[in-house]
């Protein structure tokens, strides 16, 4: 296996609308579009998987400002792209552009994976299932059995809340800075949450503001906290939940991944809670994308090693 890793060469070039034509050749392509995109780790582990499996595709990153989205997609449709991943800020625009939304995209609302079948685009969203696999792997727990507090109600927060509701989690609390967004999401999900388990006086689905006191009032009836806000992306960010609120029985999953430990993970670790970073979600959503494109099981350990080494 060591030798195989010496063979793969990730193309670290950031392609743009102007330079995409440099890729026009017979080489089958895969890629990721976003803005910014320079720091994306997807080429690293997707190329390792493709090379390990002896596949010919080259996985590239493409920087796409919002005003160039349609032009880039038109161009990629006509190039030998088997498919691509979509990251911030294009998941919603991609959902509006695909020819067919698959079940996962209909459930989660955005599209993070496209399969290009001769110019006909099928849209999927592997973030929800990727997160579910990551939680199971990190904590040996299933979403279905958990009382979950989701911090954030943007694209990722809403997607994971919808996945948790579809999995009939035991309880769902959504905390957001703009509380109205959390309220309309909770309203949307109320109907689909059918748990018959006793909740006492606690609401099955609830929206709260993203503030320590509101969170403190819920924490006794929560098992898993998931951060989907962008707080923690920058090293200077503070923790949105003080250490004193976090209890040792909690599992804390931060969807952010990067070089440094996020303040939330640090507080949770210091409080004795179990923690995991978003790297495992990145890995599992990517593995599911790979399976959509290739129809083959993803070489998950190869991908993990490429991502973490
Ligand atoms: P988004 O749609 O822009 O949503 C951002 C969320 O963060 C919103 O809930 C927003 O609240 C909140 N927020 C932003 N700045 C804030 C502040 N200063 N104080 C309090 N809340 C703030 O972004 P997204 O697509 O959901 O992505 C969010 C994060 O998810 C990203 O940082 C990314 O790292 C992570 N993510 C990870 C993976 C993975 O594979 N690990 C996959 C997808 C996303 P308002 O509604 O009040 O604006």
Short mmCIF file of C-alpha atoms and ligand atoms in Angstrom, two decimals:
data_model
loop_
_atom_site.label_atom_id
_atom_site.label_comp_id
_atom_site.label_asym_id
_atom_site.label_seq_id
_atom_site.Cartn_x
_atom_site.Cartn_y
_atom_site.Cartn_z
CA UNK A 1 0.00 0.00 0.00
CA UNK A 2 2.92 2.34 0.77
CA UNK A 3 4.07 2.07 -2.85
CA UNK A 4 0.65 3.01 -4.21
CA UNK A 5 0.76 6.32 -2.39
CA UNK A 6 3.95 7.20 -4.21
CA UNK A 7 2.03 7.00 -7.49
CA UNK A 8 -0.70 9.53 -6.95
CA UNK A 9 -0.01 13.14 -7.75
CA UNK A 10 -2.67 15.63 -6.72
CA UNK A 11 -3.12 18.50 -9.11
CA UNK A 12 -2.95 21.48 -6.76
CA UNK A 13 -3.65 23.99 -9.52
CA UNK A 14 -6.67 26.19 -8.89
CA UNK A 15 -8.54 26.25 -12.22
CA UNK A 16 -10.87 29.10 -13.19
CA UNK A 17 -13.38 29.80 -15.97
CA UNK A 18 -10.48 31.19 -17.98
CA UNK A 19 -8.08 28.30 -17.39
CA UNK A 20 -10.55 25.37 -17.48
CA UNK A 21 -9.80 24.92 -21.17
CA UNK A 22 -6.28 23.81 -20.21
CA UNK A 23 -7.98 20.61 -19.08
CA UNK A 24 -9.69 19.94 -22.40
CA UNK A 25 -8.33 16.54 -23.38
CA UNK A 26 -9.42 12.93 -23.42
CA UNK A 27 -8.66 12.57 -19.70
CA UNK A 28 -11.87 11.90 -17.78
CA UNK A 29 -12.34 14.51 -15.07
CA UNK A 30 -13.84 14.97 -11.62
CA UNK A 31 -13.55 18.04 -9.42
CA UNK A 32 -14.83 20.41 -6.80
CA UNK A 33 -16.25 23.90 -7.39
CA UNK A 34 -16.49 26.60 -4.74
CA UNK A 35 -15.37 30.07 -3.67
CA UNK A 36 -12.89 30.16 -2.04
CA UNK A 37 -11.51 26.76 -3.06
CA UNK A 38 -7.73 26.97 -2.59
CA UNK A 39 -7.74 25.10 0.72
CA UNK A 40 -10.06 22.25 -0.32
CA UNK A 41 -8.76 18.85 0.76
CA UNK A 42 -11.05 16.95 -1.63
CA UNK A 43 -8.49 16.53 -4.45
CA UNK A 44 -6.06 15.00 -1.97
CA UNK A 45 -8.20 12.07 -0.89
CA UNK A 46 -10.32 11.67 -4.04
CA UNK A 47 -7.23 11.41 -6.26
CA UNK A 48 -5.70 8.89 -3.85
CA UNK A 49 -8.85 6.75 -4.13
CA UNK A 50 -9.01 7.02 -7.92
CA UNK A 51 -5.34 6.10 -8.32
CA UNK A 52 -5.59 3.27 -5.80
CA UNK A 53 -8.49 1.80 -7.80
CA UNK A 54 -6.56 2.15 -11.07
CA UNK A 55 -9.03 4.66 -12.48
CA UNK A 56 -8.07 7.26 -15.09
CA UNK A 57 -10.01 10.27 -13.76
CA UNK A 58 -8.15 13.39 -12.68
CA UNK A 59 -9.77 15.31 -9.77
CA UNK A 60 -9.27 19.09 -9.89
CA UNK A 61 -10.35 22.18 -7.95
CA UNK A 62 -12.10 25.04 -9.69
CA UNK A 63 -12.57 28.52 -8.23
CA UNK A 64 -16.02 29.84 -9.16
CA UNK A 65 -17.19 33.30 -8.03
CA UNK A 66 -21.00 33.50 -7.80
CA UNK A 67 -21.38 35.56 -10.99
CA UNK A 68 -19.52 32.89 -13.02
CA UNK A 69 -21.50 29.89 -11.75
CA UNK A 70 -23.73 29.39 -14.85
CA UNK A 71 -20.87 29.87 -17.32
CA UNK A 72 -18.66 27.37 -15.49
CA UNK A 73 -21.42 24.73 -15.27
CA UNK A 74 -22.22 25.15 -19.00
CA UNK A 75 -18.56 24.63 -19.78
CA UNK A 76 -18.11 21.63 -17.46
CA UNK A 77 -21.18 19.91 -18.96
CA UNK A 78 -19.47 19.96 -22.32
CA UNK A 79 -16.14 18.70 -20.99
CA UNK A 80 -15.31 15.07 -20.04
CA UNK A 81 -16.43 15.60 -16.42
CA UNK A 82 -17.97 12.45 -14.97
CA UNK A 83 -19.22 14.62 -12.10
CA UNK A 84 -18.15 17.07 -9.43
CA UNK A 85 -18.52 18.17 -5.83
CA UNK A 86 -20.00 21.52 -4.87
CA UNK A 87 -19.03 23.52 -1.80
CA UNK A 88 -19.72 27.00 -0.36
CA UNK A 89 -21.46 29.05 -1.75
CA UNK A 90 -22.95 27.03 -4.64
CA UNK A 91 -24.92 24.10 -3.13
CA UNK A 92 -28.28 25.84 -3.45
CA UNK A 93 -27.63 27.21 -6.97
CA UNK A 94 -26.54 23.73 -8.03
CA UNK A 95 -29.83 22.30 -6.71
CA UNK A 96 -31.68 24.79 -8.93
CA UNK A 97 -29.56 23.92 -11.97
CA UNK A 98 -29.49 20.09 -12.08
CA UNK A 99 -31.86 18.25 -14.43
CA UNK A 100 -32.90 15.73 -11.77
CA UNK A 101 -32.76 15.97 -7.96
CA UNK A 102 -32.18 12.60 -6.35
CA UNK A 103 -33.77 11.62 -3.03
CA UNK A 104 -30.89 12.91 -0.87
CA UNK A 105 -30.99 16.32 -2.57
CA UNK A 106 -34.76 16.55 -2.18
CA UNK A 107 -34.37 15.73 1.52
CA UNK A 108 -31.48 18.05 2.38
CA UNK A 109 -32.29 20.97 0.08
CA UNK A 110 -28.87 21.55 -1.55
CA UNK A 111 -26.65 19.58 -3.94
CA UNK A 112 -23.04 18.73 -3.07
CA UNK A 113 -22.51 16.00 -5.70
CA UNK A 114 -23.34 15.99 -9.41
CA UNK A 115 -23.27 13.04 -11.78
CA UNK A 116 -22.92 14.21 -15.39
CA UNK A 117 -24.54 11.72 -17.77
CA UNK A 118 -23.77 13.11 -21.24
CA UNK A 119 -24.81 16.62 -20.26
CA UNK A 120 -27.78 15.51 -18.12
CA UNK A 121 -27.01 16.49 -14.51
CA UNK A 122 -28.21 14.40 -11.56
CA UNK A 123 -27.94 16.11 -8.15
CA UNK A 124 -27.26 14.34 -4.86
CA UNK A 125 -26.39 15.47 -1.35
CA UNK A 126 -24.02 13.20 0.57
CA UNK A 127 -23.52 15.58 3.55
CA UNK A 128 -26.37 14.09 5.63
CA UNK A 129 -25.33 10.46 5.21
CA UNK A 130 -21.66 11.43 5.53
CA UNK A 131 -22.39 13.09 8.88
CA UNK A 132 -24.42 10.09 10.01
CA UNK A 133 -21.53 7.73 9.22
CA UNK A 134 -19.11 10.11 10.94
CA UNK A 135 -21.18 10.21 14.15
CA UNK A 136 -21.45 6.43 14.19
CA UNK A 137 -17.71 6.04 13.61
CA UNK A 138 -16.70 8.73 16.13
CA UNK A 139 -19.03 7.85 19.01
CA UNK A 140 -20.46 4.37 18.18
CA UNK A 141 -23.91 5.97 18.33
CA UNK A 142 -26.76 6.18 15.87
CA UNK A 143 -28.57 9.45 15.06
CA UNK A 144 -31.88 7.66 15.60
CA UNK A 145 -31.11 7.14 19.30
CA UNK A 146 -29.93 10.66 20.09
CA UNK A 147 -31.28 13.92 21.45
CA UNK A 148 -29.49 16.42 19.23
CA UNK A 149 -28.69 20.13 19.53
CA UNK A 150 -27.67 21.66 16.20
CA UNK A 151 -25.87 25.00 16.36
CA UNK A 152 -26.60 26.91 13.13
CA UNK A 153 -29.42 26.77 10.61
CA UNK A 154 -27.61 27.73 7.38
CA UNK A 155 -27.09 25.29 4.51
CA UNK A 156 -25.23 22.68 6.59
CA UNK A 157 -27.35 23.13 9.73
CA UNK A 158 -30.65 22.81 7.87
CA UNK A 159 -29.33 19.77 5.97
CA UNK A 160 -28.24 17.95 9.12
CA UNK A 161 -31.46 18.88 10.93
CA UNK A 162 -33.47 17.39 8.03
CA UNK A 163 -31.31 14.25 8.10
CA UNK A 164 -31.80 13.92 11.88
CA UNK A 165 -35.57 14.34 11.50
CA UNK A 166 -35.68 11.81 8.64
CA UNK A 167 -33.82 9.39 10.91
CA UNK A 168 -36.38 10.02 13.65
CA UNK A 169 -33.86 11.18 16.22
CA UNK A 170 -35.20 11.30 19.77
CA UNK A 171 -35.21 15.07 20.10
CA UNK A 172 -34.03 18.00 17.97
CA UNK A 173 -33.13 21.49 19.18
CA UNK A 174 -31.93 24.05 16.62
CA UNK A 175 -30.03 27.12 17.88
CA UNK A 176 -29.31 29.98 15.50
CA UNK A 177 -28.13 33.59 15.69
CA UNK A 178 -31.07 34.56 13.49
CA UNK A 179 -33.64 32.73 15.55
CA UNK A 180 -36.39 33.15 12.93
CA UNK A 181 -34.46 30.84 10.57
CA UNK A 182 -34.31 28.17 13.29
CA UNK A 183 -38.02 28.66 13.99
CA UNK A 184 -39.11 28.13 10.40
CA UNK A 185 -36.87 25.05 10.16
CA UNK A 186 -38.35 23.62 13.38
CA UNK A 187 -41.84 24.32 12.02
CA UNK A 188 -40.98 22.50 8.78
CA UNK A 189 -39.66 19.44 10.65
CA UNK A 190 -42.39 19.14 13.29
CA UNK A 191 -44.61 17.09 11.00
CA UNK A 192 -41.94 14.54 10.12
CA UNK A 193 -40.85 13.89 13.74
CA UNK A 194 -43.09 11.12 14.91
CA UNK A 195 -41.21 9.76 17.91
CA UNK A 196 -43.56 8.10 20.37
CA UNK A 197 -40.97 8.06 23.13
CA UNK A 198 -41.78 9.94 26.29
CA UNK A 199 -40.29 13.43 26.34
CA UNK A 200 -41.87 14.75 29.52
CA UNK A 201 -42.40 18.49 29.27
CA UNK A 202 -39.73 18.88 26.58
CA UNK A 203 -40.76 19.73 23.01
CA UNK A 204 -39.69 17.15 20.43
CA UNK A 205 -38.50 19.85 18.00
CA UNK A 206 -37.55 23.28 19.24
CA UNK A 207 -35.86 26.48 18.03
CA UNK A 208 -33.77 28.61 20.41
CA UNK A 209 -31.47 31.61 20.06
CA UNK A 210 -27.74 30.90 19.86
CA UNK A 211 -26.93 32.13 23.36
CA UNK A 212 -25.40 30.38 26.38
CA UNK A 213 -28.43 30.74 28.65
CA UNK A 214 -30.87 29.29 26.13
CA UNK A 215 -28.43 26.41 25.52
CA UNK A 216 -27.91 25.84 29.26
CA UNK A 217 -31.68 25.35 29.66
CA UNK A 218 -31.67 22.48 27.12
CA UNK A 219 -28.43 20.68 27.90
CA UNK A 220 -29.84 18.13 30.40
CA UNK A 221 -31.96 16.62 27.65
CA UNK A 222 -29.28 16.60 24.92
CA UNK A 223 -26.81 13.81 24.02
CA UNK A 224 -25.09 15.25 20.94
CA UNK A 225 -24.13 18.86 20.11
CA UNK A 226 -23.28 19.57 16.47
CA UNK A 227 -21.71 22.84 15.37
CA UNK A 228 -22.63 23.87 11.83
CA UNK A 229 -21.97 27.60 12.23
CA UNK A 230 -18.80 29.11 10.83
CA UNK A 231 -17.68 30.12 14.36
CA UNK A 232 -14.35 28.40 14.94
CA UNK A 233 -13.11 28.63 11.37
CA UNK A 234 -10.66 31.37 12.40
CA UNK A 235 -8.13 30.61 15.16
CA UNK A 236 -9.13 33.82 16.99
CA UNK A 237 -12.84 32.81 17.26
CA UNK A 238 -14.17 32.24 20.78
CA UNK A 239 -16.32 29.27 21.84
CA UNK A 240 -20.03 29.91 21.54
CA UNK A 241 -20.66 27.57 24.50
CA UNK A 242 -18.68 28.20 27.71
CA UNK A 243 -16.93 25.17 29.19
CA UNK A 244 -19.08 25.47 32.33
CA UNK A 245 -22.21 24.55 30.35
CA UNK A 246 -20.78 21.46 28.68
CA UNK A 247 -21.32 18.24 30.63
CA UNK A 248 -19.19 15.08 30.48
CA UNK A 249 -22.11 12.95 29.21
CA UNK A 250 -22.20 14.92 25.94
CA UNK A 251 -20.76 14.07 22.55
CA UNK A 252 -19.68 17.17 20.63
CA UNK A 253 -19.25 17.10 16.85
CA UNK A 254 -17.83 20.17 15.10
CA UNK A 255 -18.37 20.09 11.32
CA UNK A 256 -15.41 22.46 10.98
CA UNK A 257 -12.11 20.78 10.15
CA UNK A 258 -8.69 22.33 9.80
CA UNK A 259 -5.24 22.59 11.22
CA UNK A 260 -6.27 23.91 14.62
CA UNK A 261 -8.66 22.58 17.27
CA UNK A 262 -11.85 24.72 17.34
CA UNK A 263 -12.71 26.57 20.58
CA UNK A 264 -15.86 24.44 20.93
CA UNK A 265 -13.89 21.20 20.73
CA UNK A 266 -11.34 22.56 23.21
CA UNK A 267 -14.06 23.56 25.72
CA UNK A 268 -15.81 20.21 25.30
CA UNK A 269 -12.59 18.23 25.71
CA UNK A 270 -11.69 20.20 28.83
CA UNK A 271 -15.18 19.56 30.23
CA UNK A 272 -14.66 15.81 29.77
CA UNK A 273 -17.06 15.37 26.83
CA UNK A 274 -16.32 13.14 23.83
CA UNK A 275 -15.37 15.14 20.73
CA UNK A 276 -14.85 14.77 16.99
CA UNK A 277 -13.95 17.22 14.20
CA UNK A 278 -15.53 17.57 10.75
CA UNK A 279 -12.72 15.66 9.06
CA UNK A 280 -14.68 12.41 9.37
CA UNK A 281 -17.75 14.03 7.77
CA UNK A 282 -15.56 15.32 4.94
CA UNK A 283 -14.18 11.80 4.46
CA UNK A 284 -17.54 10.03 4.47
CA UNK A 285 -19.40 12.53 2.28
CA UNK A 286 -16.50 12.25 -0.17
CA UNK A 287 -16.56 8.45 -0.08
CA UNK A 288 -20.29 8.49 -0.89
CA UNK A 289 -19.66 10.90 -3.81
CA UNK A 290 -16.95 8.54 -5.10
CA UNK A 291 -19.45 5.66 -5.03
CA UNK A 292 -22.03 7.69 -6.98
CA UNK A 293 -19.50 8.52 -9.72
CA UNK A 294 -17.81 5.12 -10.00
CA UNK A 295 -20.51 2.68 -8.91
CA UNK A 296 -17.76 1.01 -6.84
CA UNK A 297 -17.19 0.84 -3.06
CA UNK A 298 -14.86 3.66 -1.99
CA UNK A 299 -11.43 2.59 -0.69
CA UNK A 300 -12.16 4.37 2.58
CA UNK A 301 -8.91 3.57 4.40
CA UNK A 302 -6.86 4.85 1.45
CA UNK A 303 -8.91 8.06 1.51
CA UNK A 304 -8.54 8.40 5.27
CA UNK A 305 -4.79 7.97 5.11
CA UNK A 306 -4.45 10.55 2.33
CA UNK A 307 -6.53 13.01 4.35
CA UNK A 308 -4.73 12.58 7.64
CA UNK A 309 -1.11 11.97 6.67
P1 LIG B 1 -24.03 29.10 5.75
O1 LIG B 1 -25.19 28.59 4.98
O2 LIG B 1 -23.44 30.41 5.39
O3 LIG B 1 -24.51 29.15 7.30
C1 LIG B 1 -23.68 29.73 8.28
C2 LIG B 1 -24.29 29.52 9.68
O4 LIG B 1 -23.38 30.09 10.63
C3 LIG B 1 -25.64 30.20 9.89
O5 LIG B 1 -26.39 29.45 10.80
C4 LIG B 1 -25.22 31.55 10.49
O6 LIG B 1 -26.24 32.13 11.31
C5 LIG B 1 -24.07 31.11 11.38
N1 LIG B 1 -23.12 32.19 11.65
C6 LIG B 1 -22.26 32.77 10.79
N2 LIG B 1 -21.53 33.71 11.41
C7 LIG B 1 -21.97 33.75 12.69
C8 LIG B 1 -21.63 34.54 13.85
N3 LIG B 1 -20.67 35.46 13.80
N4 LIG B 1 -22.27 34.30 15.00
C9 LIG B 1 -23.23 33.33 15.08
N5 LIG B 1 -23.60 32.56 14.03
C10 LIG B 1 -22.99 32.77 12.85
O7 LIG B 1 -22.82 28.06 5.72
P2 LIG B 1 -22.91 26.47 5.64
O8 LIG B 1 -22.87 26.01 4.23
O9 LIG B 1 -24.06 26.04 6.49
O10 LIG B 1 -21.52 26.02 6.30
C11 LIG B 1 -21.28 26.24 7.67
C12 LIG B 1 -20.08 25.44 8.16
O11 LIG B 1 -20.33 24.04 7.99
C13 LIG B 1 -18.79 25.74 7.42
O12 LIG B 1 -17.96 26.43 8.31
C14 LIG B 1 -18.19 24.39 7.08
O13 LIG B 1 -16.90 24.28 7.67
C15 LIG B 1 -19.10 23.38 7.72
N6 LIG B 1 -19.32 22.23 6.82
C16 LIG B 1 -18.53 21.13 6.99
C17 LIG B 1 -18.70 20.02 6.17
C18 LIG B 1 -17.84 18.80 6.36
O14 LIG B 1 -17.80 17.94 5.48
N7 LIG B 1 -17.15 18.67 7.46
C19 LIG B 1 -19.69 20.03 5.16
C20 LIG B 1 -20.49 21.18 5.02
C21 LIG B 1 -20.29 22.28 5.85
P3 LIG B 1 -27.30 33.19 10.69
O15 LIG B 1 -28.40 32.36 10.08
O16 LIG B 1 -27.74 33.99 11.85
O17 LIG B 1 -26.55 34.01 9.67
#
